[in-house]
Coordinates of C-alpha atoms in Angstrom, one line a residue:
M1 CA -38.3 -51.1 -62.5
T2 CA -36.5 -48.8 -63.7
E3 CA -33.8 -48.3 -61.2
L4 CA -31.6 -50.2 -58.8
V5 CA -31.2 -49.7 -55.5
S6 CA -28.4 -51.1 -53.8
T7 CA -28.2 -51.0 -50.1
N8 CA -25.6 -52.5 -47.6
P9 CA -26.0 -55.6 -46.2
A10 CA -25.2 -54.8 -43.2
T11 CA -27.3 -52.2 -42.7
D12 CA -29.9 -51.3 -45.8
E13 CA -28.1 -47.9 -46.1
V14 CA -28.6 -47.0 -49.6
V15 CA -25.5 -47.3 -51.5
A16 CA -26.2 -46.5 -54.9
V17 CA -29.3 -46.0 -57.3
L18 CA -28.8 -47.0 -61.1
P19 CA -30.5 -47.4 -63.8
V20 CA -32.0 -51.2 -65.1
H21 CA -30.8 -50.8 -68.7
T22 CA -33.7 -52.7 -71.1
D23 CA -33.2 -54.5 -73.8
E24 CA -32.9 -51.6 -76.2
Q25 CA -30.1 -49.7 -74.6
V26 CA -27.8 -52.9 -74.0
R27 CA -28.3 -53.4 -78.0
A28 CA -26.9 -49.9 -78.6
I29 CA -24.1 -49.9 -75.7
V30 CA -23.0 -53.4 -77.2
A31 CA -23.6 -51.6 -80.5
Q32 CA -21.5 -48.8 -79.4
A33 CA -19.0 -51.5 -77.9
R34 CA -18.9 -52.7 -81.6
E35 CA -17.0 -49.2 -83.2
A36 CA -14.8 -48.7 -80.1
A37 CA -13.4 -52.6 -81.0
V38 CA -11.8 -51.0 -83.6
W39 CA -9.7 -48.3 -82.4
W40 CA -9.2 -50.5 -79.2
R41 CA -7.8 -53.1 -81.7
A42 CA -5.8 -51.2 -83.5
Q43 CA -3.9 -50.0 -80.8
G44 CA -2.3 -53.2 -80.8
Y45 CA -0.1 -54.8 -78.0
D46 CA 1.2 -52.3 -76.6
G47 CA -0.8 -49.3 -76.8
R48 CA -3.6 -51.5 -74.6
R49 CA -0.4 -52.0 -72.3
T50 CA -0.1 -48.7 -72.2
A51 CA -4.3 -48.0 -71.4
L52 CA -3.9 -51.3 -69.2
L53 CA -1.0 -50.0 -66.7
A54 CA -3.1 -46.0 -66.4
W55 CA -6.3 -47.8 -65.3
K56 CA -4.2 -49.8 -63.1
R57 CA -2.4 -47.1 -61.8
H58 CA -6.0 -45.0 -61.4
I59 CA -7.3 -47.8 -59.3
V60 CA -4.0 -47.9 -57.1
R61 CA -3.9 -44.3 -56.5
H62 CA -7.8 -44.2 -55.8
R63 CA -7.8 -47.2 -54.0
G64 CA -9.3 -45.7 -50.5
E65 CA -12.8 -44.8 -52.5
L66 CA -12.9 -48.7 -53.7
V67 CA -12.0 -50.0 -50.5
E68 CA -14.5 -47.9 -49.2
L69 CA -17.7 -48.7 -51.7
M70 CA -16.9 -52.5 -51.3
H71 CA -17.0 -52.5 -48.3
R72 CA -20.6 -50.4 -48.1
E73 CA -21.9 -52.0 -50.3
N74 CA -20.3 -56.0 -50.4
G75 CA -20.4 -55.8 -46.3
K76 CA -16.6 -57.2 -46.2
P77 CA -14.0 -55.6 -44.0
R78 CA -11.4 -52.7 -45.3
I79 CA -8.7 -55.5 -45.1
D80 CA -10.7 -58.3 -47.6
A81 CA -10.9 -55.6 -49.9
T82 CA -7.8 -54.6 -50.0
L83 CA -6.5 -58.3 -50.5
E84 CA -9.2 -58.1 -52.9
L85 CA -8.1 -55.5 -54.7
M86 CA -4.6 -56.0 -54.3
L87 CA -5.1 -59.5 -56.6
A88 CA -7.1 -58.1 -59.0
I89 CA -4.4 -55.3 -60.0
E90 CA -1.4 -58.3 -60.0
H91 CA -4.2 -59.8 -62.7
I92 CA -4.4 -56.5 -64.6
D93 CA -0.3 -56.0 -64.3
W94 CA 0.2 -59.4 -65.7
N95 CA -2.4 -59.5 -68.8
A96 CA -1.0 -55.5 -69.6
K97 CA 2.7 -56.9 -69.4
K98 CA 2.3 -60.6 -71.4
A99 CA -0.6 -60.7 -73.8
G100 CA 1.8 -59.3 -76.5
K101 CA 3.9 -62.9 -76.1
V102 CA 1.5 -65.2 -75.0
L103 CA -0.7 -64.0 -78.3
A104 CA 1.9 -63.6 -80.9
P105 CA 1.7 -65.8 -84.1
E106 CA 3.1 -69.0 -83.4
K107 CA 4.9 -70.7 -86.7
R108 CA 3.7 -74.9 -87.3
K109 CA 5.8 -77.1 -89.7
P110 CA 3.8 -77.4 -92.8
G111 CA 4.5 -81.3 -93.2
F112 CA 6.1 -83.9 -96.2
L113 CA 3.3 -82.8 -98.9
L114 CA 3.1 -79.0 -98.5
A115 CA 7.4 -78.9 -97.9
N116 CA 6.6 -75.5 -100.2
F117 CA 4.6 -73.7 -98.1
S118 CA 4.7 -71.4 -95.0
A119 CA 2.1 -71.9 -92.1
R120 CA 1.5 -70.0 -88.8
V121 CA -1.6 -69.8 -86.1
E122 CA -2.9 -65.8 -85.3
H123 CA -4.8 -65.1 -82.2
V124 CA -7.8 -63.4 -83.1
P125 CA -9.8 -60.8 -80.5
F126 CA -13.2 -62.2 -80.8
G127 CA -14.5 -58.4 -81.1
V128 CA -16.9 -57.3 -78.2
V129 CA -17.0 -59.6 -75.2
G130 CA -19.3 -59.7 -72.4
V131 CA -18.6 -60.1 -68.9
I132 CA -21.7 -61.2 -66.4
G133 CA -20.0 -60.9 -63.1
P134 CA -21.0 -62.0 -59.3
W135 CA -21.4 -60.4 -56.8
N136 CA -19.5 -62.4 -54.1
Y137 CA -15.8 -60.9 -55.0
P138 CA -17.3 -58.1 -57.3
I139 CA -13.8 -56.7 -58.4
F140 CA -11.6 -60.5 -58.3
T141 CA -13.5 -62.1 -59.9
P142 CA -15.2 -60.2 -63.1
N143 CA -11.5 -58.5 -63.4
G144 CA -10.4 -62.3 -64.1
S145 CA -11.9 -62.0 -67.7
I146 CA -12.3 -58.3 -68.5
A147 CA -8.4 -57.7 -67.4
T148 CA -7.9 -60.3 -69.9
A149 CA -10.4 -59.9 -72.4
L150 CA -9.1 -56.0 -73.2
A151 CA -5.1 -57.2 -73.2
A152 CA -6.1 -59.4 -75.9
G153 CA -8.2 -57.0 -77.9
N154 CA -11.8 -57.0 -77.9
T155 CA -13.8 -54.7 -76.2
V156 CA -16.0 -55.2 -72.9
V157 CA -20.2 -54.8 -71.6
F158 CA -20.0 -55.6 -67.8
K159 CA -23.0 -56.2 -65.7
P160 CA -22.4 -56.3 -62.7
S161 CA -24.1 -58.5 -59.6
E162 CA -27.3 -56.3 -59.0
H163 CA -26.0 -57.0 -55.5
T164 CA -23.1 -54.8 -56.6
P165 CA -23.7 -52.8 -59.5
A166 CA -22.0 -49.4 -57.4
I167 CA -18.6 -51.1 -57.6
G168 CA -19.2 -52.1 -60.5
R169 CA -19.9 -48.8 -62.3
W170 CA -16.6 -47.3 -60.2
Y171 CA -14.6 -50.2 -61.8
V172 CA -15.7 -48.8 -65.7
E173 CA -15.5 -45.0 -64.8
A174 CA -11.8 -45.6 -63.4
F175 CA -10.6 -47.3 -66.9
A176 CA -12.2 -43.8 -68.5
A177 CA -10.6 -41.6 -66.0
A178 CA -7.6 -42.8 -66.8
N179 CA -7.7 -43.2 -70.5
P180 CA -9.6 -40.2 -72.1
E181 CA -8.6 -40.3 -75.3
A182 CA -9.7 -43.8 -75.5
P183 CA -13.5 -44.0 -77.3
V184 CA -16.4 -44.5 -75.2
G185 CA -17.2 -48.4 -75.4
V186 CA -13.8 -50.2 -74.8
L187 CA -15.3 -50.9 -71.4
S188 CA -19.0 -50.5 -71.0
L189 CA -21.0 -51.1 -68.4
I190 CA -24.8 -52.3 -68.3
T191 CA -27.2 -52.8 -64.9
G192 CA -29.9 -54.6 -63.7
Y193 CA -31.2 -58.1 -62.8
G194 CA -31.4 -61.1 -64.5
E195 CA -33.5 -59.6 -67.7
T196 CA -30.6 -57.8 -68.6
G197 CA -27.4 -60.1 -68.4
A198 CA -30.4 -62.3 -71.1
A199 CA -30.1 -59.0 -72.7
L200 CA -26.4 -59.1 -73.2
C201 CA -26.5 -62.3 -74.4
R202 CA -28.4 -61.5 -77.1
A203 CA -27.0 -58.6 -77.6
G204 CA -25.0 -59.7 -80.4
V205 CA -22.0 -59.7 -78.4
D206 CA -19.4 -62.2 -79.5
K207 CA -18.0 -64.3 -76.4
L208 CA -19.8 -64.6 -73.4
A209 CA -18.0 -64.6 -69.8
F210 CA -20.3 -65.8 -66.7
T211 CA -19.5 -66.0 -63.2
G212 CA -21.9 -67.8 -60.5
S213 CA -24.4 -70.4 -60.0
A214 CA -24.9 -73.7 -62.2
A215 CA -28.4 -73.1 -62.1
T216 CA -28.1 -69.2 -63.6
G217 CA -25.6 -70.6 -65.7
S218 CA -27.7 -72.5 -67.5
K219 CA -30.0 -70.3 -67.7
V220 CA -27.4 -67.7 -69.6
M221 CA -25.9 -70.6 -72.0
A222 CA -29.4 -71.3 -73.2
A223 CA -29.9 -67.4 -74.2
C224 CA -26.1 -67.6 -75.5
A225 CA -27.0 -70.5 -77.3
E226 CA -30.2 -68.6 -79.5
T227 CA -27.5 -67.2 -81.3
L228 CA -24.6 -69.3 -80.8
V229 CA -22.8 -67.3 -78.8
P230 CA -19.4 -69.2 -77.5
V231 CA -19.4 -69.2 -73.4
V232 CA -17.3 -69.1 -70.9
M233 CA -18.6 -70.9 -66.9
E234 CA -17.1 -69.9 -63.8
L235 CA -20.0 -71.8 -62.1
G236 CA -19.9 -73.4 -58.4
G237 CA -17.6 -75.4 -56.3
K238 CA -17.9 -77.6 -53.5
D239 CA -13.9 -77.9 -52.9
A240 CA -12.6 -80.4 -50.5
A241 CA -9.3 -80.2 -48.4
I242 CA -7.5 -83.3 -47.7
V243 CA -5.0 -84.1 -44.3
A244 CA -2.9 -86.5 -44.4
A245 CA -1.5 -88.1 -41.6
D246 CA 1.9 -86.5 -42.1
A247 CA 0.4 -82.7 -42.9
D248 CA 1.5 -80.1 -40.9
I249 CA -1.9 -80.5 -38.9
K250 CA -1.6 -76.8 -37.0
A251 CA -0.7 -75.1 -39.9
A252 CA -3.1 -77.2 -42.2
A253 CA -5.8 -76.1 -39.6
D254 CA -5.2 -72.7 -39.5
A255 CA -5.2 -72.6 -43.0
I256 CA -8.6 -74.8 -43.1
A257 CA -10.1 -72.5 -41.4
F258 CA -9.5 -69.2 -43.9
G259 CA -10.4 -70.9 -46.3
A260 CA -13.4 -72.0 -45.5
M261 CA -14.7 -69.1 -43.5
A262 CA -12.6 -65.9 -45.0
N263 CA -15.4 -63.6 -46.9
S264 CA -18.6 -65.6 -44.8
G265 CA -17.6 -68.5 -46.6
Q266 CA -18.9 -66.8 -49.7
T267 CA -16.0 -67.7 -51.7
C268 CA -16.4 -70.3 -54.6
V269 CA -13.1 -71.3 -54.9
G270 CA -13.4 -71.8 -50.7
I271 CA -13.3 -75.2 -48.5
E272 CA -16.4 -76.5 -47.6
R273 CA -15.2 -80.4 -47.0
V274 CA -12.7 -81.7 -45.0
Y275 CA -11.6 -85.7 -45.1
V276 CA -8.5 -86.2 -42.2
E277 CA -7.2 -89.5 -41.7
A278 CA -8.5 -91.3 -38.5
G279 CA -5.1 -91.2 -36.6
V280 CA -5.1 -87.4 -36.4
R281 CA -8.9 -86.4 -36.7
D282 CA -9.1 -85.8 -33.2
E283 CA -5.7 -83.3 -33.4
F284 CA -6.5 -81.5 -36.4
L285 CA -9.8 -81.3 -34.7
A286 CA -9.1 -79.1 -32.0
E287 CA -6.5 -77.4 -33.6
L288 CA -9.7 -75.8 -36.2
T289 CA -11.3 -75.4 -33.1
T290 CA -8.9 -73.0 -32.0
A291 CA -8.7 -71.9 -35.2
V292 CA -12.0 -70.7 -35.5
S293 CA -12.8 -69.3 -32.0
G294 CA -10.9 -66.1 -32.5
I295 CA -13.1 -65.7 -36.0
A296 CA -16.3 -63.8 -35.3
P297 CA -18.4 -61.9 -38.2
G298 CA -19.7 -58.3 -38.0
S299 CA -19.3 -54.9 -39.5
G300 CA -16.7 -53.4 -37.4
P301 CA -12.8 -53.2 -37.8
K302 CA -12.1 -56.3 -35.4
A303 CA -14.6 -58.8 -37.5
S304 CA -13.1 -61.6 -39.1
Y305 CA -16.2 -61.2 -42.1
G306 CA -19.0 -59.3 -42.9
P307 CA -22.4 -59.7 -43.0
M308 CA -24.0 -62.8 -46.0
T309 CA -23.8 -60.3 -49.4
M310 CA -27.6 -61.7 -50.7
P311 CA -29.9 -62.5 -48.0
S312 CA -31.6 -65.5 -49.2
Q313 CA -28.2 -67.6 -48.8
I314 CA -28.7 -67.2 -45.5
G315 CA -31.6 -70.3 -45.8
I316 CA -29.7 -72.2 -47.7
V317 CA -26.8 -72.3 -45.2
R318 CA -29.6 -73.4 -42.5
R319 CA -30.7 -75.9 -44.2
H320 CA -27.7 -77.7 -45.3
V321 CA -26.4 -77.0 -41.4
E322 CA -30.1 -78.6 -40.2
D323 CA -29.0 -81.8 -43.3
A324 CA -26.5 -82.6 -41.9
I325 CA -27.1 -82.7 -38.3
A326 CA -30.7 -84.3 -39.3
S327 CA -27.9 -87.3 -41.5
G328 CA -25.4 -88.3 -38.2
G329 CA -23.3 -85.5 -38.3
T330 CA -22.1 -83.8 -35.1
A331 CA -21.6 -80.1 -34.4
V332 CA -18.5 -79.8 -32.7
V333 CA -18.1 -75.7 -33.5
G334 CA -21.7 -73.6 -33.6
G335 CA -24.4 -74.8 -35.0
P336 CA -28.9 -74.2 -36.2
E337 CA -28.5 -71.3 -33.9
S338 CA -24.7 -69.3 -35.4
I339 CA -27.3 -68.2 -38.4
G340 CA -28.6 -65.4 -37.9
E341 CA -30.6 -62.4 -40.2
R342 CA -27.8 -60.8 -41.4
Y343 CA -24.6 -62.5 -40.2
I344 CA -23.4 -66.6 -40.0
A345 CA -21.2 -67.3 -37.1
P346 CA -19.2 -70.3 -38.0
V347 CA -20.4 -73.8 -37.9
V348 CA -18.1 -77.2 -38.0
I349 CA -19.9 -80.2 -38.6
L350 CA -18.2 -83.6 -37.9
D351 CA -19.3 -86.9 -40.2
P352 CA -22.5 -86.0 -41.6
A353 CA -23.6 -88.4 -44.6
H354 CA -22.3 -88.1 -47.3
S355 CA -25.5 -88.0 -49.2
S356 CA -26.1 -85.3 -47.5
S357 CA -26.7 -81.5 -49.5
A358 CA -23.9 -80.3 -47.0
I359 CA -22.0 -82.9 -48.9
Q360 CA -23.3 -82.8 -52.3
E361 CA -24.8 -79.0 -52.9
E362 CA -22.9 -75.5 -52.6
T363 CA -23.4 -73.9 -49.0
F364 CA -21.8 -70.7 -50.2
G365 CA -21.7 -69.6 -46.5
P366 CA -19.3 -69.9 -43.0
T367 CA -19.5 -73.8 -42.7
L368 CA -17.4 -76.7 -43.0
T369 CA -17.9 -80.0 -42.8
V370 CA -15.3 -83.2 -41.3
T371 CA -15.1 -86.4 -42.5
T372 CA -13.1 -89.1 -41.5
V373 CA -11.3 -91.3 -43.4
D374 CA -9.6 -94.8 -42.9
S375 CA -6.9 -93.9 -45.8
L376 CA -6.0 -91.7 -48.3
D377 CA -7.2 -93.7 -51.0
E378 CA -10.9 -93.4 -49.0
A379 CA -10.3 -89.5 -49.2
V380 CA -9.8 -89.1 -52.6
K381 CA -12.5 -90.8 -53.7
L382 CA -14.8 -89.4 -51.6
A383 CA -13.2 -85.5 -52.2
N384 CA -14.3 -86.7 -55.9
D385 CA -17.9 -87.7 -55.5
V386 CA -19.4 -84.3 -56.1
P387 CA -21.2 -82.8 -59.3
F388 CA -18.6 -80.3 -58.8
G389 CA -14.8 -79.3 -59.8
L390 CA -13.2 -76.2 -58.9
A391 CA -10.9 -77.0 -56.8
G392 CA -8.9 -78.1 -53.4
A393 CA -6.0 -78.4 -51.3
V394 CA -3.9 -81.4 -50.2
F395 CA -1.8 -81.1 -46.9
S396 CA 0.8 -83.6 -46.8
R397 CA 4.8 -83.5 -45.6
G398 CA 5.1 -86.7 -48.4
H399 CA 1.8 -87.8 -50.4
A400 CA 0.7 -84.7 -51.5
A401 CA 2.1 -85.8 -55.9
E402 CA 0.6 -88.7 -55.3
I403 CA -3.3 -87.3 -54.2
V404 CA -2.6 -84.3 -56.7
E405 CA -2.6 -86.7 -59.5
Q406 CA -5.8 -88.2 -58.4
L407 CA -7.9 -85.5 -57.4
D408 CA -10.1 -85.0 -60.6
T409 CA -10.6 -81.0 -60.0
S410 CA -9.1 -77.9 -61.7
Q411 CA -7.7 -76.1 -59.0
I412 CA -5.4 -77.3 -56.4
S413 CA -3.1 -75.7 -53.3
V414 CA -1.2 -77.8 -52.0
N415 CA -0.3 -76.9 -47.8
S416 CA -2.2 -74.1 -48.2
V417 CA -6.1 -72.6 -49.5
L418 CA -6.3 -70.5 -52.5
G419 CA -2.7 -70.2 -53.3
F420 CA -3.6 -70.3 -57.5
A421 CA -6.3 -67.7 -56.9
G422 CA -3.3 -65.1 -56.3
M423 CA -0.8 -66.1 -59.2
A424 CA -2.0 -64.6 -62.0
A425 CA 0.0 -66.5 -65.2
L426 CA -1.9 -70.0 -63.3
P427 CA -5.4 -70.5 -65.1
L428 CA -9.2 -71.0 -63.1
G429 CA -11.6 -72.9 -64.3
G430 CA -13.7 -75.6 -63.8
R431 CA -15.4 -78.9 -65.0
G432 CA -18.8 -80.8 -64.8
Q433 CA -21.3 -78.2 -62.3
S434 CA -18.7 -76.2 -61.6
G435 CA -18.5 -74.9 -65.4
F436 CA -16.1 -74.8 -68.9
G437 CA -13.6 -72.8 -70.0
R438 CA -11.2 -70.6 -68.8
I439 CA -9.7 -67.1 -66.8
H440 CA -6.3 -66.2 -66.0
G441 CA -2.8 -67.0 -67.3
P442 CA -1.8 -67.4 -70.8
E443 CA -4.9 -69.9 -71.5
G444 CA -7.2 -66.9 -70.4
L445 CA -5.9 -65.4 -72.5
R446 CA -6.2 -67.5 -75.7
E447 CA -9.8 -68.4 -74.6
F448 CA -11.2 -64.5 -75.6
T449 CA -9.4 -65.6 -79.0
R450 CA -9.9 -67.3 -81.9
T451 CA -7.6 -69.3 -84.4
R452 CA -6.9 -67.7 -87.2
A453 CA -4.0 -70.9 -89.4
V454 CA -2.5 -69.3 -92.4
A455 CA -1.0 -71.6 -95.0
T456 CA 1.5 -69.6 -97.4
Q457 CA 3.1 -71.3 -100.2
K458 CA 6.6 -69.9 -100.5
Y459 CA 7.4 -71.3 -104.3
P460 CA 5.8 -73.4 -106.7
I461 CA 7.3 -77.5 -107.0
P462 CA 8.1 -77.3 -110.9
G463 CA 5.9 -80.2 -112.4
V464 CA 3.9 -81.1 -108.7
R465 CA 1.3 -79.3 -108.6
L466 CA -0.9 -81.5 -106.2
L467 CA -3.0 -79.1 -105.4
S468 CA -5.3 -78.9 -108.7
F469 CA -7.1 -80.3 -111.3
G470 CA -3.9 -80.2 -113.2
R471 CA -2.0 -82.8 -111.6
A472 CA 0.4 -84.4 -113.8
G473 CA -0.5 -88.6 -114.4
W474 CA 2.8 -89.9 -112.9
L475 CA 1.5 -88.1 -109.4
N476 CA -1.4 -89.5 -109.8
R477 CA 0.0 -92.8 -110.2
F478 CA 3.1 -91.8 -107.2
L479 CA 0.4 -90.6 -104.6
P480 CA -1.0 -94.2 -103.8
R481 CA 2.7 -95.1 -103.4
L482 CA 4.0 -91.8 -101.6
L483 CA 0.6 -93.0 -99.0
G484 CA 2.2 -96.9 -98.6
W485 CA 5.8 -95.5 -98.2
L486 CA 4.6 -92.7 -95.3
H487 CA 2.1 -94.2 -93.5
G488 CA 2.4 -97.6 -93.8
R489 CA 5.1 -98.8 -93.2

């Protein structure tokens, strides 16, 4: 197959036809990126800031084109595409302006034995970074790696999902249009299927960032391991919200409805599980039902969310819903009948078995389980008892801090959902089946650099040649006593 045909998930209309890059072509594009890396690194933080901000402005000025393309190729409503774009722009802006400060050389203390030295740590770009992006947030999510890696001084080769390649092409071409003086290869595009991603892993990149499922992430890691390419894995989630008895119940239900159903539930940091204290369970269910009742999928201007972008995901959603009900859960909103050929209406299931796939596996659809608990301790225990650890939410007026401290996850919103994703200064990443490494924030910038330790002798100490075969005899006799004096008392 030499062509990749991208279609509108709502209509099957052909959006774009792109090439499927061969292994040889991928290697050539990576080699081109390596040549461009010399120029890009030489621009320094100020030059890269100028280029990234020019890119940002170009995207914003042409946002109508991109939003329309996102609506057609991904299926999400235009307003959701606009919101996604706003978040991505915030991250480009933050990285462009903060990279120089975050990655500035750091002075370190040399210690007593080498007091005549100075010491510093430098943050050096890897060189060429490969990025394999997802389809659910085709701008915001890969941008979290791409803008960060570029700001840190790397060039980037980007493979967008085969479901949203035209969006990826637009994004890459926008950088070139905004920076005509930049050589080809600062930000490059490759398109294709899984084999193309595997070729990128083996094409000589110095680091690779992947966003997707744990199963695919394992394959990417295996390909990268062949040549010891380090990786950042931003994988799936099964994020839980805990609703305490002292929460603002109406506000919690409203936020959770959005966190669960927005983007057709196709959000790795979206809410898929709720644990609510028994005393407020009925009130919460009533408010949640009200909040969800006004939500409807579609492709028109009044749609709350669009179609399922990847058709194969519909079967997973159906299996999870059926399993939840078969395990003893009660459908309080929707049910198996909510699952159509392209669209899935909201589904809320009360108290399915904890062992059911609807609890233990990532669903990635507009569904939500609600589990009744007798205490916050039980809520925390159940929330942690899944193989994922990406994000979550806590709703409480007086117990949020203690709940947050006990949750074994990597990002948490308090009395809200998804707040961390909109803050460019906060890191994003996971644990367990949710992956490892960090994008966004200072931690993300450092993720795309390697450290270089530099120790400089400022002056010799007469008679004290510690790092020499010519050490004086008195010094050899003195060292054991010095060891005891420094560390044995």
